[in-house]
Coordinates of C-alpha atoms and ligand atoms in Angstrom, one line a residue:
M1 CA 17.5 25.3 -37.3
T2 CA 18.6 21.8 -38.0
S3 CA 15.8 20.1 -36.1
Q4 CA 12.3 20.8 -34.9
L5 CA 11.2 18.6 -32.1
H6 CA 7.5 19.3 -32.8
K7 CA 7.8 17.5 -36.1
K8 CA 8.3 14.0 -34.8
G9 CA 11.1 12.2 -36.5
E10 CA 13.1 15.3 -37.2
A11 CA 14.9 15.1 -33.9
W12 CA 16.6 12.0 -35.3
S13 CA 15.3 12.1 -38.9
A14 CA 18.5 12.4 -40.9
R15 CA 19.0 8.8 -40.0
F16 CA 15.6 7.7 -41.3
S17 CA 14.2 7.4 -44.8
E18 CA 10.5 6.8 -43.9
P19 CA 8.2 7.8 -41.1
V20 CA 6.6 5.3 -38.7
S21 CA 3.1 4.2 -39.4
D22 CA 0.2 5.5 -37.4
L23 CA -0.1 2.2 -35.7
V24 CA 3.5 2.1 -34.7
K25 CA 3.3 5.7 -33.5
R26 CA 0.4 4.8 -31.3
Y27 CA 2.1 1.7 -30.1
T28 CA 5.3 3.4 -29.1
A29 CA 3.8 6.6 -27.7
S30 CA 3.4 7.0 -23.9
V31 CA 2.2 10.6 -23.7
F32 CA -1.4 9.6 -22.8
F33 CA -0.3 8.0 -19.6
D34 CA 3.1 9.6 -18.8
K35 CA 1.7 13.1 -19.0
R36 CA 0.9 12.3 -15.4
L37 CA 4.6 12.9 -14.7
A38 CA 4.5 16.4 -16.2
L39 CA 5.1 18.6 -13.1
F40 CA 7.9 16.3 -12.0
D41 CA 9.4 16.5 -15.4
I42 CA 9.4 20.3 -15.2
E43 CA 10.9 20.2 -11.7
G44 CA 13.7 17.9 -12.9
S45 CA 14.4 20.1 -15.9
L46 CA 14.6 23.2 -13.8
A47 CA 17.1 21.6 -11.5
H48 CA 19.1 20.4 -14.4
A49 CA 19.1 23.8 -16.1
D50 CA 20.1 25.5 -12.8
M51 CA 23.1 23.2 -12.6
L52 CA 24.0 23.8 -16.3
A53 CA 24.0 27.5 -15.6
A54 CA 26.0 27.2 -12.4
Q55 CA 28.6 25.2 -14.2
G56 CA 28.8 27.7 -17.1
I57 CA 27.4 25.1 -19.6
I58 CA 24.5 27.4 -20.5
S59 CA 24.2 31.1 -19.9
A60 CA 22.4 32.9 -17.1
Q61 CA 20.1 34.3 -19.8
D62 CA 19.3 30.8 -21.1
L63 CA 18.4 29.7 -17.5
A64 CA 16.2 32.7 -17.0
D65 CA 14.4 31.9 -20.3
I66 CA 14.0 28.3 -19.4
Q67 CA 12.5 29.2 -16.0
R68 CA 10.1 31.7 -17.6
G69 CA 9.0 29.2 -20.3
M70 CA 8.6 26.4 -17.7
T71 CA 6.5 28.7 -15.5
Q72 CA 4.1 29.3 -18.4
I73 CA 4.0 25.6 -19.4
R74 CA 3.2 24.6 -15.8
G75 CA 0.3 27.1 -15.8
E76 CA -0.9 25.7 -19.1
I77 CA -0.8 22.1 -17.8
E78 CA -2.5 23.0 -14.5
G79 CA -5.1 25.0 -16.3
G80 CA -5.8 22.1 -18.8
Q81 CA -4.8 24.2 -21.8
F82 CA -1.6 22.4 -22.7
E83 CA -2.0 20.6 -26.0
W84 CA -0.6 17.1 -25.7
Q85 CA 0.5 15.6 -29.0
L86 CA 0.7 12.0 -29.8
D87 CA 3.2 12.9 -32.5
L88 CA 5.6 14.0 -29.8
E89 CA 5.6 10.5 -28.3
D90 CA 6.0 11.2 -24.6
V91 CA 5.7 13.8 -21.8
H92 CA 9.4 14.8 -22.1
L93 CA 9.3 15.6 -25.8
N94 CA 6.0 17.4 -25.5
I95 CA 7.2 19.7 -22.8
E96 CA 10.6 20.3 -24.5
A97 CA 8.9 21.1 -27.8
R98 CA 6.6 23.6 -26.2
L99 CA 9.5 25.2 -24.4
T100 CA 11.4 25.7 -27.6
A101 CA 8.3 27.1 -29.2
L102 CA 8.0 29.6 -26.4
I103 CA 11.6 30.6 -25.8
G104 CA 13.6 29.5 -28.9
D105 CA 17.2 28.4 -28.7
A106 CA 17.5 28.3 -24.9
G107 CA 14.8 25.6 -25.0
K108 CA 17.0 23.5 -27.3
R109 CA 19.9 23.9 -24.9
L110 CA 18.0 22.3 -22.0
H111 CA 18.8 18.8 -23.1
T112 CA 22.6 19.4 -23.0
G113 CA 24.2 16.6 -21.0
R114 CA 21.0 14.8 -20.5
S115 CA 19.0 12.0 -22.1
R116 CA 15.4 11.0 -21.8
N117 CA 16.8 7.8 -20.2
D118 CA 18.0 9.5 -17.1
Q119 CA 15.2 12.1 -17.3
V120 CA 12.4 9.6 -17.2
A121 CA 14.1 7.6 -14.4
T122 CA 14.3 10.9 -12.4
D123 CA 10.7 11.8 -13.1
I124 CA 9.4 8.4 -11.9
R125 CA 11.4 8.6 -8.7
L126 CA 10.2 12.2 -7.9
W127 CA 6.6 11.2 -8.6
L128 CA 6.9 7.9 -6.6
R129 CA 8.5 9.6 -3.7
S130 CA 5.6 12.0 -3.4
E131 CA 3.1 9.2 -3.7
I132 CA 4.9 7.2 -1.0
D133 CA 4.4 10.2 1.3
N134 CA 0.7 10.3 0.4
I135 CA 0.4 6.6 1.1
G136 CA 2.1 7.2 4.5
T137 CA -0.5 9.8 5.4
H138 CA -3.4 7.5 4.4
L139 CA -1.9 4.6 6.3
G140 CA -1.6 6.9 9.3
D141 CA -5.3 7.8 9.0
L142 CA -6.4 4.1 8.8
R143 CA -4.2 3.2 11.8
R144 CA -5.7 6.0 13.8
A145 CA -9.2 4.8 12.9
L146 CA -8.3 1.3 14.0
L147 CA -6.9 2.6 17.3
D148 CA -10.1 4.5 18.1
L149 CA -12.3 1.5 17.4
A150 CA -10.0 -0.8 19.3
E151 CA -10.1 1.6 22.3
Q152 CA -13.9 1.5 22.4
H153 CA -13.7 -2.3 22.3
S154 CA -10.7 -3.2 24.5
A155 CA -13.0 -5.4 26.6
T156 CA -15.6 -6.6 24.0
I157 CA -15.3 -10.3 23.7
L158 CA -15.7 -12.4 20.6
P159 CA -14.5 -15.9 19.8
G160 CA -11.0 -16.1 18.4
F161 CA -10.6 -18.6 15.6
T162 CA -7.9 -21.0 14.3
H163 CA -8.9 -23.0 11.2
L164 CA -12.0 -20.8 11.4
Q165 CA -13.1 -23.0 14.3
V166 CA -13.8 -21.4 17.7
A167 CA -10.5 -21.4 19.6
Q168 CA -10.3 -19.1 22.6
P169 CA -12.1 -15.9 23.5
V170 CA -10.3 -12.7 22.5
T171 CA -11.1 -9.1 22.9
F172 CA -12.2 -7.2 19.8
G173 CA -9.8 -4.5 20.6
H174 CA -7.0 -7.0 20.4
H175 CA -8.3 -8.4 17.1
L176 CA -8.3 -4.9 15.6
M177 CA -4.8 -4.2 17.0
A178 CA -3.5 -7.1 15.0
Y179 CA -4.4 -5.1 11.8
F180 CA -2.9 -2.0 13.4
E181 CA 0.4 -4.0 13.6
M182 CA 0.2 -5.1 10.0
F183 CA -0.5 -1.6 8.7
S184 CA 2.3 -0.2 10.9
R185 CA 4.8 -2.6 9.3
D186 CA 3.4 -1.5 5.9
A187 CA 4.2 2.1 6.8
E188 CA 7.7 1.1 7.9
R189 CA 8.2 -0.8 4.7
M190 CA 7.2 2.2 2.6
L191 CA 9.7 4.4 4.4
D192 CA 12.4 1.9 3.8
V193 CA 11.5 1.7 0.1
R194 CA 11.5 5.5 0.0
R195 CA 15.2 5.6 0.9
R196 CA 16.1 3.7 -2.3
V197 CA 13.6 5.6 -4.4
N198 CA 15.1 8.8 -3.3
R199 CA 18.3 8.7 -5.4
L200 CA 19.2 10.8 -8.4
P201 CA 19.7 9.2 -11.9
L202 CA 20.2 12.5 -13.7
G203 CA 23.8 12.8 -15.0
A204 CA 23.8 9.2 -16.2
A205 CA 22.7 10.7 -19.5
A206 CA 21.9 8.0 -22.1
L207 CA 23.9 5.3 -20.3
A208 CA 27.6 6.2 -20.0
G209 CA 27.5 9.6 -18.3
T210 CA 28.3 12.9 -20.1
S211 CA 31.4 14.8 -21.2
Y212 CA 30.1 18.1 -19.8
P213 CA 31.4 19.2 -16.4
I214 CA 28.2 18.5 -14.6
D215 CA 27.5 18.7 -10.8
R216 CA 25.3 15.8 -9.8
E217 CA 25.4 16.6 -6.1
R218 CA 23.9 20.0 -6.8
V219 CA 21.0 18.6 -8.8
A220 CA 20.4 16.0 -6.0
A221 CA 20.3 18.7 -3.4
T222 CA 17.9 20.8 -5.4
L223 CA 15.5 17.9 -5.9
G224 CA 15.8 16.7 -2.3
F225 CA 17.4 13.4 -3.3
E226 CA 19.4 11.8 -0.5
E227 CA 22.0 10.2 -2.8
V228 CA 23.2 10.1 -6.3
C229 CA 22.9 6.8 -8.3
T230 CA 26.6 5.8 -8.5
N231 CA 26.6 3.8 -11.7
S232 CA 25.3 5.4 -14.9
L233 CA 24.3 2.1 -16.6
D234 CA 22.4 1.0 -13.5
A235 CA 20.8 4.4 -13.0
V236 CA 19.1 4.5 -16.3
S237 CA 18.1 0.8 -16.5
D238 CA 17.0 -0.7 -13.2
R239 CA 13.5 -0.3 -11.9
D240 CA 14.0 -2.4 -8.8
F241 CA 12.8 0.6 -6.7
A242 CA 9.5 0.4 -8.6
I243 CA 9.3 -3.3 -8.0
E244 CA 10.0 -3.1 -4.3
F245 CA 7.5 -0.3 -4.0
T246 CA 4.9 -2.5 -5.7
A247 CA 5.8 -5.4 -3.5
A248 CA 5.2 -3.2 -0.4
A249 CA 1.9 -2.0 -2.0
A250 CA 0.9 -5.6 -2.6
L251 CA 1.4 -6.3 1.1
V252 CA -0.7 -3.3 2.0
M253 CA -3.5 -4.7 -0.2
T254 CA -3.0 -8.2 1.2
H255 CA -3.6 -6.8 4.7
V256 CA -6.6 -4.9 3.5
S257 CA -7.8 -8.0 1.8
R258 CA -7.6 -10.1 5.0
F259 CA -9.4 -7.5 6.9
S260 CA -12.0 -7.3 4.2
E261 CA -12.5 -11.1 4.3
E262 CA -13.3 -10.8 8.0
L263 CA -15.6 -7.8 7.5
V264 CA -17.6 -9.7 4.9
L265 CA -17.8 -12.7 7.2
W266 CA -18.7 -10.7 10.2
M267 CA -21.5 -8.9 8.3
S268 CA -23.1 -12.2 7.1
P269 CA -26.4 -12.5 9.0
R270 CA -25.2 -16.0 10.0
V271 CA -22.4 -14.4 12.0
G272 CA -23.8 -10.9 12.7
F273 CA -20.8 -9.5 14.5
I274 CA -20.9 -6.1 12.8
D275 CA -22.8 -3.8 10.5
L276 CA -21.2 -1.5 8.0
A277 CA -22.6 2.0 7.4
D278 CA -25.0 2.0 4.4
R279 CA -22.8 4.2 2.3
F280 CA -20.3 1.4 1.9
C281 CA -22.8 -1.1 0.9
T282 CA -25.3 -1.7 -1.9
G283 CA -28.6 -3.5 -2.3
S284 CA -29.7 -6.0 -4.8
S285 CA -31.9 -5.2 -7.8
I286 CA -33.9 -8.4 -7.3
M287 CA -33.7 -9.3 -3.6
P288 CA -35.2 -6.6 -1.4
Q289 CA -33.6 -7.8 1.8
K290 CA -30.0 -7.6 0.7
K291 CA -27.3 -5.3 2.0
N292 CA -24.0 -6.3 0.5
P293 CA -20.6 -5.3 1.8
D294 CA -19.4 -4.2 -1.7
V295 CA -16.5 -2.1 -0.5
P296 CA -14.6 -4.9 1.3
E297 CA -15.4 -7.3 -1.4
L298 CA -14.0 -5.0 -4.1
A299 CA -10.9 -4.2 -2.0
R300 CA -10.3 -8.0 -1.7
G301 CA -10.7 -8.2 -5.5
K302 CA -8.5 -5.2 -6.2
T303 CA -5.7 -6.9 -4.3
G304 CA -5.4 -9.2 -7.3
R305 CA -4.6 -6.3 -9.7
V306 CA -1.9 -5.0 -7.5
N307 CA -0.4 -8.5 -7.1
G308 CA -0.6 -8.6 -10.9
H309 CA 1.3 -5.4 -11.3
L310 CA 4.1 -6.7 -9.1
I311 CA 4.4 -9.8 -11.4
A312 CA 4.2 -7.5 -14.5
L313 CA 7.1 -5.4 -13.3
L314 CA 9.3 -8.3 -12.3
T315 CA 8.7 -9.9 -15.7
L316 CA 9.4 -6.6 -17.4
M317 CA 12.8 -6.4 -15.8
K318 CA 14.0 -10.0 -15.9
G319 CA 15.2 -10.2 -19.5
Q320 CA 16.7 -6.8 -19.9
P321 CA 20.4 -6.4 -20.8
L322 CA 22.1 -3.3 -19.7
A323 CA 21.3 -0.5 -20.1
Y324 CA 18.1 1.4 -21.0
N325 CA 15.6 -0.5 -23.1
K326 CA 12.2 0.7 -24.3
D327 CA 10.6 -2.1 -22.3
N328 CA 10.9 0.2 -19.3
Q329 CA 8.3 2.5 -20.7
E330 CA 5.9 -0.3 -19.6
D331 CA 6.7 0.4 -15.9
K332 CA 4.4 3.4 -15.7
E333 CA 0.8 2.0 -16.0
P334 CA 1.3 -0.7 -13.4
L335 CA 2.9 1.8 -11.1
F336 CA 0.2 4.4 -11.6
D337 CA -2.6 1.9 -11.1
T338 CA -0.9 0.5 -8.0
V339 CA -0.7 3.9 -6.4
D340 CA -4.3 4.8 -7.4
T341 CA -5.7 1.5 -6.1
V342 CA -3.8 1.6 -2.8
I343 CA -4.6 5.3 -2.1
D344 CA -8.3 4.9 -2.9
T345 CA -8.6 1.8 -0.8
L346 CA -6.8 3.3 2.2
R347 CA -8.9 6.4 2.0
I348 CA -12.2 4.4 1.9
F349 CA -11.1 2.1 4.7
A350 CA -10.1 5.0 7.0
D351 CA -13.6 6.4 6.4
M352 CA -15.4 3.1 6.8
V353 CA -13.7 1.8 10.0
P354 CA -15.1 4.5 12.4
G355 CA -18.6 3.6 11.1
I356 CA -18.4 -0.1 11.9
K357 CA -21.3 -0.9 14.2
V358 CA -20.2 -3.7 16.6
R359 CA -22.9 -6.1 17.7
E360 CA -21.4 -7.0 21.1
A361 CA -24.2 -9.4 22.2
N362 CA -23.8 -11.5 19.1
M363 CA -20.0 -11.6 19.5
R364 CA -20.4 -12.7 23.1
N365 CA -23.0 -15.4 22.3
A366 CA -20.7 -16.8 19.7
A367 CA -17.9 -16.9 22.2
L368 CA -20.1 -18.8 24.6
Q369 CA -20.5 -21.6 22.0
G370 CA -17.8 -23.9 20.8
F371 CA -16.0 -24.5 24.2
S372 CA -13.8 -21.5 23.8
T373 CA -12.7 -21.8 27.5
A374 CA -11.6 -25.4 27.3
T375 CA -8.0 -24.4 27.3
D376 CA -8.7 -22.4 30.5
L377 CA -10.1 -25.5 32.2
A378 CA -7.0 -27.5 31.2
D379 CA -4.8 -24.6 32.5
Y380 CA -6.8 -24.6 35.8
L381 CA -6.1 -28.3 36.3
V382 CA -2.4 -27.7 35.6
K383 CA -2.3 -25.0 38.2
K384 CA -3.8 -27.6 40.6
G385 CA -0.8 -29.9 39.9
L386 CA -1.8 -32.0 36.9
P387 CA 0.7 -32.4 33.9
F388 CA -0.6 -30.5 30.9
R389 CA -1.0 -33.5 28.6
D390 CA -3.2 -35.2 31.2
A391 CA -5.3 -32.1 31.7
H392 CA -5.7 -31.8 28.0
E393 CA -7.0 -35.4 27.8
I394 CA -9.5 -34.9 30.7
V395 CA -10.9 -31.7 29.2
A396 CA -11.2 -33.3 25.8
H397 CA -13.3 -36.0 27.4
A398 CA -15.5 -33.4 29.2
V399 CA -16.0 -31.5 25.9
K400 CA -17.1 -34.7 24.2
I401 CA -19.7 -35.3 26.8
C402 CA -21.0 -31.7 26.8
S403 CA -21.0 -31.8 23.0
D404 CA -23.2 -34.9 23.0
R405 CA -25.5 -33.3 25.5
D406 CA -25.4 -30.0 23.6
I407 CA -24.3 -28.0 26.6
D408 CA -21.3 -25.8 27.5
L409 CA -18.6 -26.7 30.1
A410 CA -19.8 -24.0 32.4
D411 CA -23.3 -25.6 32.3
L412 CA -21.9 -28.7 34.2
S413 CA -22.4 -28.8 37.9
L414 CA -19.5 -28.9 40.3
A415 CA -20.2 -32.5 41.1
E416 CA -20.2 -33.4 37.4
L417 CA -16.9 -31.6 36.8
Q418 CA -15.4 -33.3 39.8
K419 CA -16.2 -36.7 38.1
F420 CA -13.6 -35.7 35.4
S421 CA -11.0 -34.8 38.0
P422 CA -11.1 -34.6 41.8
L423 CA -8.8 -31.6 41.5
V424 CA -11.7 -29.4 40.5
G425 CA -12.8 -27.0 43.2
E426 CA -15.5 -24.4 43.6
D427 CA -13.2 -21.7 42.1
V428 CA -13.4 -23.5 38.7
F429 CA -16.3 -21.4 37.4
E430 CA -14.2 -18.2 37.5
Y431 CA -11.9 -19.8 35.0
L432 CA -14.7 -20.9 32.7
T433 CA -16.0 -17.4 32.2
L434 CA -15.1 -15.4 29.1
E435 CA -14.0 -12.4 31.1
G436 CA -11.8 -14.6 33.3
S437 CA -10.3 -16.2 30.2
V438 CA -9.3 -13.0 28.5
A439 CA -8.2 -11.2 31.7
S440 CA -5.8 -14.0 32.5
R441 CA -3.8 -13.5 29.3
N442 CA -2.2 -10.5 30.8
H443 CA 1.3 -10.1 29.3
I444 CA 2.8 -8.2 26.4
G445 CA 1.0 -9.3 23.3
G446 CA -1.8 -10.9 25.2
T447 CA -5.6 -10.3 24.7
A448 CA -6.4 -9.1 28.3
P449 CA -8.2 -5.7 28.2
A450 CA -5.4 -4.2 30.3
Q451 CA -2.8 -5.2 27.7
V452 CA -4.9 -4.0 24.8
Q453 CA -5.2 -0.6 26.5
R454 CA -1.4 -0.6 27.0
A455 CA -0.8 -1.5 23.4
I456 CA -3.2 1.3 22.3
A457 CA -1.4 3.8 24.4
A458 CA 2.0 2.8 23.1
A459 CA 0.7 2.9 19.5
R460 CA -0.7 6.4 20.0
A461 CA 2.6 7.6 21.3
K462 CA 4.4 6.1 18.4
L463 CA 1.9 7.6 15.8
A464 CA 2.2 11.0 17.4
K465 CA 6.0 11.1 16.7
Ligands
LIG1 N1 9.0 7.4 -22.8 C1 10.3 6.8 -22.5 C2 10.1 5.9 -21.2 O1 9.1 6.0 -20.6 C3 11.3 7.8 -22.2 C4 12.7 7.3 -22.4 C5 12.9 7.1 -23.9 N2 14.2 6.8 -24.2 C6 14.5 6.4 -25.4 N3 15.8 6.2 -25.6 N4 13.7 6.1 -26.3 O2 10.9 5.1 -20.9

């Protein structure tokens, strides 16, 4: 035996005259976080060994030993008995050392035609692919929850805002469906990213490929990769797939954060549009009356860390010459935390949305203030033949007068309204109601209850596919 992996340094020790210090050991080790990749590392190793045997590079007996050893190691890891050693630096060397301890020389043959560089890139891709699928499931759950709530409130009216000023009445179902659209695009984006994650780096070896007669297509098929990375230097070095995943994740969080901002606002007693179930809120240790929307606030806050991870990964990559550099070991913690944050957040929101208590009367009262049907009055005058700009001016004048008198447009009498324009007829009051306003916006993408119901039905059909 010329080398023993479990004595760190000996795998490459002939080249070195002194061991690394404990601080450097700790600084360079990744095992305490990359052990999270262990089962994917084993999966990748088994696919590699299977190919080596099929190509006659290792014997059938070696393969059988490797499979047996890996089965035991998997059991040890799942059972929590595996002894992770800092001395062995990372997940790859820990597992390989244990394999060799269990099965001897066959364990030392596993690394033939492979490097930790293509191994780690493969592990991350396998892991990320499965997490993207999990995120897809949780996005689906949240979207379904939004659809259910939207369906209950396809005709509930609240003020729609621009500049956070009352603009026009909208239906709450329509408002919720806006978030449904955002999360649907997020799901689409994740699937798109998945295609580029789902490519095989193994075979690139350290950077230049390998002199053994390997079969990369076979490994790709075993591991369910759609394609093989076609340039070895690129395969071991670029982490653009991790960056674009994190960008997609940052958008998921951004959408959650916008929704959170609204939930917080809506729950303020000054607004009072909704109430969140108690289990998503906490009280105050000093103010007995408080019920704080902690979950949406925290989600809004956690969006910052995911945005931070995106910048961390972009910065990690930008200065790296080809090919692999140790910098890339720093890709893992941001990725892990991004996945954990997104998944926890989506799970909590999918659970929280069905419990949103909607205070319909408060929404309606708010929509009755702020002249939300002013545009409807202008549109009414246009339908009676007035050019839109003139109608806009007349209604602005009427709003000013109502505002001074602290009344709504609908509180004006017919005679008073006719003073603003002789075109006003008795039918005007239908146009000034909230229901009339929303019902009139009856086209694809409009807020009319009929359109909201259509959008919900179309969304359900799409989700069921
Ligand atoms: N722990 C390393 C990483 O995460 C594995 C690859 C190490 N390769 C190397 N040549 N040192 O990137």
